[in-house]
Coordinates of N, CA and C in Angstrom, one line a residue:
M1182 N 138.8 18.9 102.7 CA 138.2 20.2 102.7 C 138.9 21.1 103.6
H1183 N 139.2 22.3 103.1 CA 139.9 23.3 104.0 C 139.2 24.6 104.0
I1184 N 138.6 24.9 105.1 CA 137.9 26.2 105.3 C 138.8 27.1 106.2
A1185 N 138.9 28.4 105.8 CA 139.7 29.3 106.6 C 138.8 30.5 107.0
I1186 N 139.0 30.9 108.2 CA 138.2 32.0 108.7 C 139.2 33.2 109.0
V1187 N 138.9 34.3 108.3 CA 139.7 35.5 108.4 C 138.9 36.7 109.0
G1188 N 139.7 37.7 109.5 CA 139.1 38.9 110.1 C 140.0 39.5 111.1
N1189 N 139.6 40.7 111.4 CA 140.5 41.6 112.3 C 140.6 41.0 113.7
I1190 N 141.4 41.6 114.5 CA 141.6 41.2 115.9 C 140.3 41.5 116.6
G1191 N 139.7 40.4 117.3 CA 138.5 40.6 118.0 C 137.2 40.4 117.2
A1192 N 137.4 39.9 115.9 CA 136.2 39.7 115.1 C 135.4 38.4 115.4
G1193 N 136.0 37.5 116.2 CA 135.3 36.3 116.6 C 135.7 35.0 115.8
K1194 N 136.9 35.1 115.2 CA 137.4 34.0 114.4 C 137.6 32.7 115.2
T1195 N 138.2 32.8 116.4 CA 138.4 31.6 117.2 C 137.1 31.0 117.6
T1196 N 136.2 31.8 118.1 CA 134.9 31.3 118.5 C 134.2 30.6 117.4
L1197 N 134.2 31.2 116.2 CA 133.5 30.6 115.1 C 134.2 29.3 114.6
T1198 N 135.5 29.3 114.6 CA 136.3 28.1 114.3 C 135.9 26.9 115.2
E1199 N 135.8 27.2 116.5 CA 135.4 26.2 117.5 C 134.0 25.7 117.3
L1200 N 133.1 26.6 117.0 CA 131.7 26.2 116.8 C 131.5 25.3 115.6
L1201 N 132.2 25.8 114.5 CA 132.0 25.0 113.2 C 132.7 23.7 113.3
S1202 N 133.9 23.6 114.0 CA 134.6 22.4 114.1 C 133.8 21.3 114.8
K1203 N 133.0 21.8 115.9 CA 132.1 20.9 116.6 C 131.0 20.4 115.7
H1204 N 130.4 21.4 115.0 CA 129.2 21.0 114.1 C 129.6 20.1 113.0
F1205 N 130.7 20.3 112.3 CA 131.1 19.5 111.2 C 131.9 18.3 111.6
T1206 N 132.4 18.3 112.8 CA 133.3 17.3 113.4 C 134.6 17.3 112.5
W1207 N 135.1 18.5 112.2 CA 136.3 18.7 111.5 C 137.4 19.2 112.5
E1208 N 138.6 19.0 112.1 CA 139.7 19.5 113.0 C 139.9 21.0 112.9
A1209 N 140.0 21.6 114.1 CA 140.3 23.0 114.1 C 141.8 23.3 114.3
Q1210 N 142.2 24.3 113.5 CA 143.6 24.8 113.6 C 143.6 26.2 114.1
Y1211 N 144.3 26.5 115.2 CA 144.2 27.8 115.8 C 145.6 28.5 115.5
E1212 N 145.5 29.9 115.6 CA 146.7 30.7 115.5 C 147.5 30.5 116.7
A1213 N 148.9 30.4 116.5 CA 149.8 30.2 117.6 C 150.1 31.5 118.4
V1214 N 149.1 31.8 119.2 CA 149.2 33.1 120.0 C 149.9 32.9 121.3
D1215 N 149.4 31.9 122.1 CA 149.9 31.7 123.5 C 151.4 31.4 123.5
N1216 N 151.9 30.7 122.6 CA 153.4 30.4 122.6 C 154.2 31.3 121.8
N1217 N 153.7 32.4 121.3 CA 154.4 33.3 120.5 C 155.4 34.2 121.3
P1218 N 156.7 34.0 121.1 CA 157.7 34.7 122.0 C 157.8 36.2 121.7
Y1219 N 157.1 36.7 120.7 CA 157.3 38.1 120.3 C 156.1 39.0 120.6
L1220 N 154.9 38.4 120.8 CA 153.7 39.2 120.9 C 153.7 40.3 121.9
E1221 N 154.1 40.0 123.1 CA 154.1 41.0 124.2 C 155.1 42.1 123.9
D1222 N 156.3 41.7 123.5 CA 157.3 42.7 123.1 C 156.8 43.6 122.0
F1223 N 156.1 43.0 121.0 CA 155.6 43.8 119.9 C 154.6 44.8 120.3
Y1224 N 153.7 44.5 121.2 CA 152.7 45.5 121.6 C 153.4 46.6 122.5
G1225 N 154.5 46.2 123.1 CA 155.2 47.2 123.9 C 156.1 48.2 123.0
D1226 N 156.6 47.6 121.9 CA 157.5 48.4 121.0 C 157.3 47.9 119.6
M1227 N 156.3 48.3 118.9 CA 155.9 47.8 117.5 C 157.0 47.9 116.5
K1228 N 157.7 49.1 116.5 CA 158.7 49.3 115.5 C 159.9 48.4 115.7
R1229 N 160.3 48.1 116.9 CA 161.5 47.3 117.2 C 161.2 45.8 116.8
W1230 N 159.9 45.3 117.1 CA 159.7 43.9 117.0 C 158.8 43.5 115.8
S1231 N 158.4 44.4 115.0 CA 157.4 44.1 113.9 C 157.9 43.0 112.9
F1232 N 159.2 43.1 112.5 CA 159.7 42.2 111.5 C 159.8 40.8 112.1
N1233 N 160.3 40.7 113.4 CA 160.5 39.5 114.1 C 159.1 38.7 114.2
L1234 N 158.1 39.5 114.6 CA 156.8 39.0 114.9 C 156.2 38.4 113.6
Q1235 N 156.3 39.2 112.5 CA 155.8 38.8 111.2 C 156.5 37.5 110.6
I1236 N 157.8 37.5 110.8 CA 158.5 36.3 110.3 C 158.1 35.0 111.2
Y1237 N 157.9 35.2 112.5 CA 157.5 34.1 113.3 C 156.1 33.6 112.8
F1238 N 155.2 34.5 112.6 CA 153.8 34.1 112.1 C 153.9 33.4 110.8
L1239 N 154.7 34.0 109.9 CA 154.8 33.4 108.5 C 155.3 32.0 108.6
N1240 N 156.3 31.8 109.3 CA 156.9 30.5 109.4 C 156.0 29.5 110.1
S1241 N 155.3 29.9 111.2 CA 154.5 28.9 111.9 C 153.2 28.6 111.0
R1242 N 152.7 29.5 110.3 CA 151.6 29.3 109.4 C 152.0 28.4 108.2
F1243 N 153.2 28.6 107.7 CA 153.6 27.8 106.5 C 153.8 26.4 107.0
Q1244 N 154.3 26.2 108.1 CA 154.5 24.8 108.7 C 153.1 24.1 108.8
Q1245 N 152.2 24.9 109.3 CA 150.8 24.4 109.5 C 150.2 24.0 108.2
L1246 N 150.4 24.8 107.2 CA 149.8 24.5 105.9 C 150.4 23.3 105.2
I1247 N 151.7 23.2 105.3 CA 152.4 22.0 104.8 C 151.9 20.7 105.4
E1248 N 151.7 20.7 106.7 CA 151.1 19.6 107.4 C 149.7 19.3 107.0
L1249 N 148.9 20.4 106.8 CA 147.5 20.3 106.3 C 147.5 19.6 104.9
Q1250 N 148.3 20.1 104.0 CA 148.3 19.6 102.6 C 148.8 18.2 102.5
Q1251 N 149.6 17.7 103.5 CA 150.1 16.4 103.4 C 149.1 15.4 104.1
G1252 N 148.2 15.9 104.9 CA 147.3 15.1 105.6 C 146.0 14.9 104.8
D1253 N 145.0 14.2 105.3 CA 143.8 13.9 104.6 C 142.6 14.3 105.5
K1254 N 142.8 15.2 106.4 CA 141.7 15.6 107.3 C 141.0 16.8 106.8
N1255 N 139.7 17.0 107.2 CA 139.0 18.2 106.9 C 139.4 19.2 108.0
I1256 N 139.7 20.4 107.6 CA 140.3 21.4 108.5 C 139.5 22.7 108.5
I1257 N 139.3 23.3 109.7 CA 138.8 24.7 109.8 C 139.9 25.5 110.4
Q1258 N 140.4 26.5 109.7 CA 141.6 27.2 110.1 C 141.2 28.6 110.6
D1259 N 141.8 29.0 111.8 CA 141.6 30.3 112.3 C 142.8 31.2 111.8
R1260 N 142.5 32.1 110.9 CA 143.4 33.0 110.3 C 144.3 32.3 109.2
T1261 N 144.8 33.1 108.2 CA 145.5 32.5 107.1 C 146.9 33.2 106.9
I1262 N 147.7 32.6 106.1 CA 149.0 33.1 105.8 C 148.9 34.4 105.0
Y1263 N 147.8 34.5 104.2 CA 147.6 35.7 103.4 C 147.5 37.0 104.2
E1264 N 146.8 36.9 105.3 CA 146.6 38.0 106.2 C 147.9 38.6 106.7
D1265 N 148.9 37.7 107.0 CA 150.2 38.1 107.4 C 150.8 39.1 106.5
A1266 N 150.7 38.9 105.2 CA 151.3 39.7 104.2 C 150.4 40.9 103.8
Y1267 N 149.2 40.6 103.4 CA 148.3 41.6 102.8 C 147.7 42.6 103.8
I1268 N 147.7 42.1 105.1 CA 147.0 42.9 106.1 C 148.1 43.5 107.1
F1269 N 148.7 42.6 107.9 CA 149.5 43.0 109.0 C 150.9 43.6 108.6
A1270 N 151.6 42.9 107.8 CA 152.9 43.4 107.4 C 152.8 44.7 106.6
E1271 N 151.9 44.7 105.7 CA 151.7 45.9 104.8 C 151.2 47.1 105.6
N1272 N 150.4 46.8 106.6 CA 149.9 47.9 107.5 C 151.0 48.4 108.4
L1273 N 151.9 47.6 108.9 CA 153.0 48.0 109.7 C 154.0 48.8 108.9
H1274 N 154.1 48.5 107.6 CA 155.0 49.2 106.7 C 154.4 50.6 106.5
D1275 N 153.1 50.6 106.2 CA 152.4 51.9 105.9 C 152.4 52.9 107.1
M1276 N 152.4 52.3 108.3 CA 152.4 53.1 109.5 C 153.8 53.5 110.0
G1277 N 154.8 53.1 109.2 CA 156.2 53.4 109.5 C 156.7 52.6 110.7
L1278 N 156.0 51.4 110.9 CA 156.4 50.6 112.0 C 157.3 49.4 111.5
M1279 N 157.4 49.3 110.2 CA 158.4 48.3 109.6 C 159.1 49.0 108.5
S1280 N 160.4 48.9 108.5 CA 161.2 49.6 107.5 C 160.9 49.0 106.1
S1281 N 161.2 49.8 105.1 CA 161.0 49.3 103.7 C 161.9 48.1 103.4
R1282 N 163.1 48.2 103.9 CA 164.1 47.1 103.7 C 163.5 45.8 104.3
D1283 N 163.0 45.9 105.6 CA 162.5 44.7 106.2 C 161.2 44.2 105.5
Y1284 N 160.4 45.2 105.1 CA 159.1 44.8 104.4 C 159.4 44.1 103.1
E1285 N 160.3 44.6 102.3 CA 160.6 44.0 101.0 C 161.2 42.6 101.2
N1286 N 162.0 42.5 102.2 CA 162.6 41.2 102.5 C 161.5 40.2 102.9
Y1287 N 160.6 40.7 103.8 CA 159.4 39.9 104.2 C 158.6 39.4 103.0
R1288 N 158.2 40.4 102.1 CA 157.4 40.1 101.0 C 158.0 39.1 100.0
A1289 N 159.3 39.2 99.9 CA 160.1 38.2 99.0 C 159.9 36.8 99.6
I1290 N 160.1 36.7 100.9 CA 159.9 35.4 101.6 C 158.5 34.9 101.4
F1291 N 157.5 35.7 101.6 CA 156.1 35.4 101.5 C 155.8 34.9 100.1
D1292 N 156.3 35.6 99.1 CA 156.0 35.3 97.7 C 156.6 33.9 97.3
N1293 N 157.8 33.6 97.9 CA 158.4 32.3 97.6 C 157.6 31.2 98.3
I1294 N 157.2 31.4 99.5 CA 156.4 30.4 100.3 C 155.1 30.1 99.6
T1295 N 154.4 31.1 99.1 CA 153.0 30.9 98.6 C 153.0 30.1 97.3
T1296 N 154.2 29.9 96.7 CA 154.2 29.1 95.5 C 154.1 27.6 95.9
F1297 N 154.3 27.3 97.1 CA 154.2 25.9 97.6 C 152.9 25.5 98.2
I1298 N 151.9 26.5 98.3 CA 150.7 26.2 99.0 C 149.5 26.4 98.2
K1299 N 148.4 25.7 98.6 CA 147.1 25.9 97.9 C 146.2 26.8 98.7
P1300 N 145.4 27.6 98.1 CA 144.4 28.4 98.9 C 143.3 27.6 99.5
P1301 N 142.6 28.1 100.5 CA 141.5 27.3 101.1 C 140.4 27.0 100.1
D1302 N 139.6 26.0 100.3 CA 138.5 25.7 99.4 C 137.4 26.8 99.6
L1303 N 137.3 27.3 100.9 CA 136.4 28.4 101.1 C 137.0 29.3 102.2
L1304 N 137.0 30.6 101.8 CA 137.4 31.6 102.7 C 136.2 32.3 103.3
I1305 N 136.2 32.4 104.7 CA 135.1 33.1 105.4 C 135.6 34.4 106.0
Y1306 N 135.1 35.5 105.6 CA 135.6 36.8 106.1 C 134.6 37.3 107.1
L1307 N 135.0 37.4 108.4 CA 134.2 38.0 109.4 C 134.4 39.5 109.4
K1308 N 133.5 40.3 108.8 CA 133.6 41.7 108.8 C 133.1 42.3 110.1
A1309 N 133.8 43.3 110.7 CA 133.3 43.8 111.9 C 133.7 45.3 112.0
S1310 N 132.9 46.1 112.6 CA 133.2 47.6 112.8 C 134.2 47.7 114.0
V1311 N 134.8 48.8 114.1 CA 135.8 49.0 115.2 C 135.1 48.9 116.6
P1312 N 133.9 49.5 116.8 CA 133.3 49.3 118.1 C 133.0 47.9 118.5
T1313 N 132.6 47.0 117.5 CA 132.4 45.6 117.7 C 133.7 44.9 118.1
L1314 N 134.8 45.3 117.4 CA 136.1 44.7 117.7 C 136.6 45.1 119.1
V1315 N 136.5 46.4 119.4 CA 136.9 46.9 120.8 C 136.1 46.2 121.9
N1316 N 134.8 46.0 121.7 CA 134.0 45.3 122.7 C 134.4 43.9 122.9
N1317 N 134.7 43.2 121.8 CA 135.2 41.8 121.9 C 136.6 41.7 122.6
I1318 N 137.5 42.6 122.2 CA 138.8 42.6 122.8 C 138.8 42.9 124.3
Q1319 N 138.0 43.9 124.7 CA 137.8 44.2 126.1 C 137.2 43.0 126.9
R1320 N 136.3 42.4 126.3 CA 135.6 41.3 126.9 C 136.5 40.1 127.2
R1321 N 137.4 39.8 126.3 CA 138.2 38.6 126.5 C 139.5 38.9 127.4
G1322 N 139.8 40.2 127.5 CA 140.7 40.7 128.5 C 142.1 40.1 128.4
R1323 N 142.7 40.0 127.2 CA 144.1 39.6 127.1 C 145.0 40.8 127.4
E1324 N 145.9 40.7 128.3 CA 146.6 41.9 128.8 C 147.4 42.5 127.7
Y1325 N 148.1 41.7 126.8 CA 148.9 42.3 125.8 C 148.1 43.0 124.7
E1326 N 146.8 42.8 124.7 CA 145.9 43.5 123.7 C 145.3 44.8 124.2
S1327 N 145.6 45.1 125.5 CA 144.9 46.3 126.1 C 145.4 47.6 125.6
G1328 N 146.6 47.6 125.0 CA 147.1 48.8 124.4 C 146.9 49.0 122.9
I1329 N 146.1 48.2 122.3 CA 145.8 48.3 120.8 C 145.1 49.6 120.5
R1330 N 145.6 50.3 119.6 CA 145.1 51.7 119.3 C 143.9 51.5 118.3
L1331 N 142.9 52.4 118.4 CA 141.8 52.4 117.6 C 142.2 52.7 116.1
D1332 N 143.2 53.6 115.9 CA 143.6 53.8 114.5 C 144.2 52.6 113.9
Y1333 N 144.9 51.8 114.7 CA 145.5 50.5 114.2 C 144.4 49.6 113.8
L1334 N 143.3 49.4 114.6 CA 142.2 48.5 114.2 C 141.5 49.0 112.9
S1335 N 141.4 50.3 112.9 CA 140.7 51.0 111.7 C 141.5 50.8 110.4
K1336 N 142.8 50.9 110.5 CA 143.7 50.7 109.3 C 143.6 49.3 108.9
L1337 N 143.6 48.3 109.9 CA 143.5 46.9 109.5 C 142.2 46.6 108.8
N1338 N 141.1 47.2 109.3 CA 139.8 47.0 108.6 C 139.9 47.5 107.1
D1339 N 140.6 48.6 106.9 CA 140.7 49.1 105.5 C 141.5 48.1 104.7
K1340 N 142.6 47.5 105.3 CA 143.4 46.5 104.5 C 142.5 45.3 104.2
Y1341 N 141.7 44.9 105.2 CA 140.9 43.7 104.9 C 139.9 44.0 103.8
K1342 N 139.3 45.1 103.8 CA 138.4 45.5 102.7 C 139.0 45.4 101.3
K1343 N 140.2 46.0 101.3 CA 141.0 46.0 100.0 C 141.3 44.6 99.5
W1344 N 141.8 43.8 100.5 CA 142.1 42.4 100.1 C 140.9 41.6 99.7
I1345 N 139.9 41.7 100.5 CA 138.7 40.9 100.2 C 138.0 41.3 98.9
D1346 N 138.0 42.6 98.7 CA 137.4 43.1 97.4 C 138.1 42.6 96.2
N1347 N 139.3 42.2 96.3 CA 140.1 41.8 95.2 C 140.5 40.3 95.3
Y1348 N 139.8 39.6 96.2 CA 140.2 38.1 96.4 C 139.7 37.3 95.3
K1349 N 140.6 36.6 94.6 CA 140.2 35.8 93.4 C 140.7 34.3 93.5
E1350 N 141.3 34.0 94.7 CA 141.9 32.6 94.8 C 140.9 31.5 95.0
G1351 N 139.7 31.8 95.3 CA 138.7 30.7 95.5 C 137.4 31.2 96.0
K1352 N 136.6 30.3 96.5 CA 135.2 30.7 97.0 C 135.4 31.6 98.3
L1353 N 134.4 32.5 98.4 CA 134.5 33.5 99.5 C 133.1 33.7 100.0
L1354 N 133.0 33.7 101.4 CA 131.7 34.0 102.1 C 132.0 35.2 103.1
V1355 N 131.3 36.3 102.9 CA 131.5 37.4 103.8 C 130.3 37.4 104.8
L1356 N 130.6 37.5 106.1 CA 129.7 37.5 107.2 C 129.8 38.8 108.0
D1357 N 128.7 39.5 108.3 CA 128.7 40.8 109.0 C 128.6 40.5 110.5
K1358 N 129.7 40.6 111.2 CA 129.7 40.3 112.7 C 128.9 41.3 113.5
D1359 N 128.7 42.5 113.0 CA 127.9 43.5 113.7 C 126.4 43.0 113.8
K1360 N 126.0 42.2 112.8 CA 124.6 41.7 112.8 C 124.5 40.2 113.2
L1361 N 125.6 39.6 113.5 CA 125.5 38.1 113.8 C 126.1 37.9 115.2
D1362 N 125.4 37.2 116.1 CA 125.9 36.8 117.4 C 125.9 35.3 117.5
F1363 N 126.8 34.7 116.7 CA 126.8 33.2 116.6 C 127.2 32.5 117.9
A1364 N 127.9 33.3 118.8 CA 128.3 32.7 120.1 C 127.1 32.4 121.0
N1365 N 126.1 33.3 120.9 CA 124.9 33.2 121.8 C 123.6 32.9 121.2
N1366 N 123.6 33.1 119.8 CA 122.3 32.9 119.1 C 122.4 31.7 118.1
P1367 N 121.7 30.6 118.5 CA 121.8 29.4 117.6 C 121.2 29.7 116.2
E1368 N 120.3 30.6 116.1 CA 119.7 30.9 114.7 C 120.8 31.5 113.8
D1369 N 121.6 32.4 114.4 CA 122.7 33.0 113.7 C 123.7 32.0 113.2
L1370 N 124.1 31.1 114.2 CA 125.0 30.0 113.8 C 124.4 29.1 112.7
G1371 N 123.1 28.8 112.8 CA 122.4 28.0 111.8 C 122.5 28.7 110.4
F1372 N 122.3 30.0 110.4 CA 122.4 30.7 109.1 C 123.8 30.6 108.5
I1373 N 124.8 30.7 109.4 CA 126.2 30.6 108.9 C 126.5 29.1 108.3
I1374 N 126.0 28.1 109.1 CA 126.2 26.7 108.6 C 125.5 26.5 107.3
Q1375 N 124.3 27.0 107.1 CA 123.6 26.8 105.9 C 124.4 27.5 104.7
S1376 N 124.9 28.7 105.0 CA 125.6 29.5 104.0 C 126.9 28.7 103.6
I1377 N 127.5 28.1 104.5 CA 128.8 27.3 104.2 C 128.4 26.1 103.4
E1378 N 127.4 25.4 103.8 CA 127.0 24.2 103.0 C 126.6 24.6 101.6
R1379 N 125.9 25.7 101.4 CA 125.6 26.2 100.1 C 126.8 26.4 99.3
E1380 N 127.8 27.0 99.9 CA 129.1 27.3 99.2 C 129.8 26.1 98.8
I1381 N 130.0 25.1 99.7 CA 130.8 24.0 99.5 C 130.1 22.9 98.7
H1382 N 128.8 22.8 98.8 CA 128.1 21.8 98.0 C 127.4 22.3 96.8
G1383 N 127.3 23.7 96.7 CA 126.7 24.3 95.5 C 125.1 24.1 95.6
L1384 N 124.6 24.1 96.9 CA 123.2 23.9 97.0 C 122.5 25.3 97.0
F1385 N 121.3 25.4 96.4 CA 120.6 26.7 96.4 C 119.3 26.6 97.1

């Protein structure tokens, strides 16, 4: 079983991944943020480093997925390879922060890669408004995230909506983070666990 959790920066993906992996006793797979050699440079100069950053993410996530598909463990994954292309790279291109030449090259690599992978059994989308995202980003206090612009977060939210509205690869569960405090409220976490079990076991 492969469950993937998607959502904007600060939506609570890592926290939910952690809580669900403990509950289901499944292996958690996290985004390679701490060892990413491009993140800090990217937030300092997005135009210069956007292509490098996106290629790094694409490669590390592809590697993660190949290992996942070759293994026999139940996995809960924090962020997916699809977000790299449909959300982040596309948004960087729209904002003029990635050239068309780099973007087309990137998408060609992504299209080739995705022929080798299977989509998750269940995709969980953590939908969150910009104020909720900003609140979470400020609370966790990562230095390289302190300069993230509100218009950037807002544009990413628009991209997520477009992608999720057209998602046809498998089962989908949308959760409203503005109304759910799963980190501090056990009832909210219980509601999410029930929703997941209903999706994966077909229980009503």
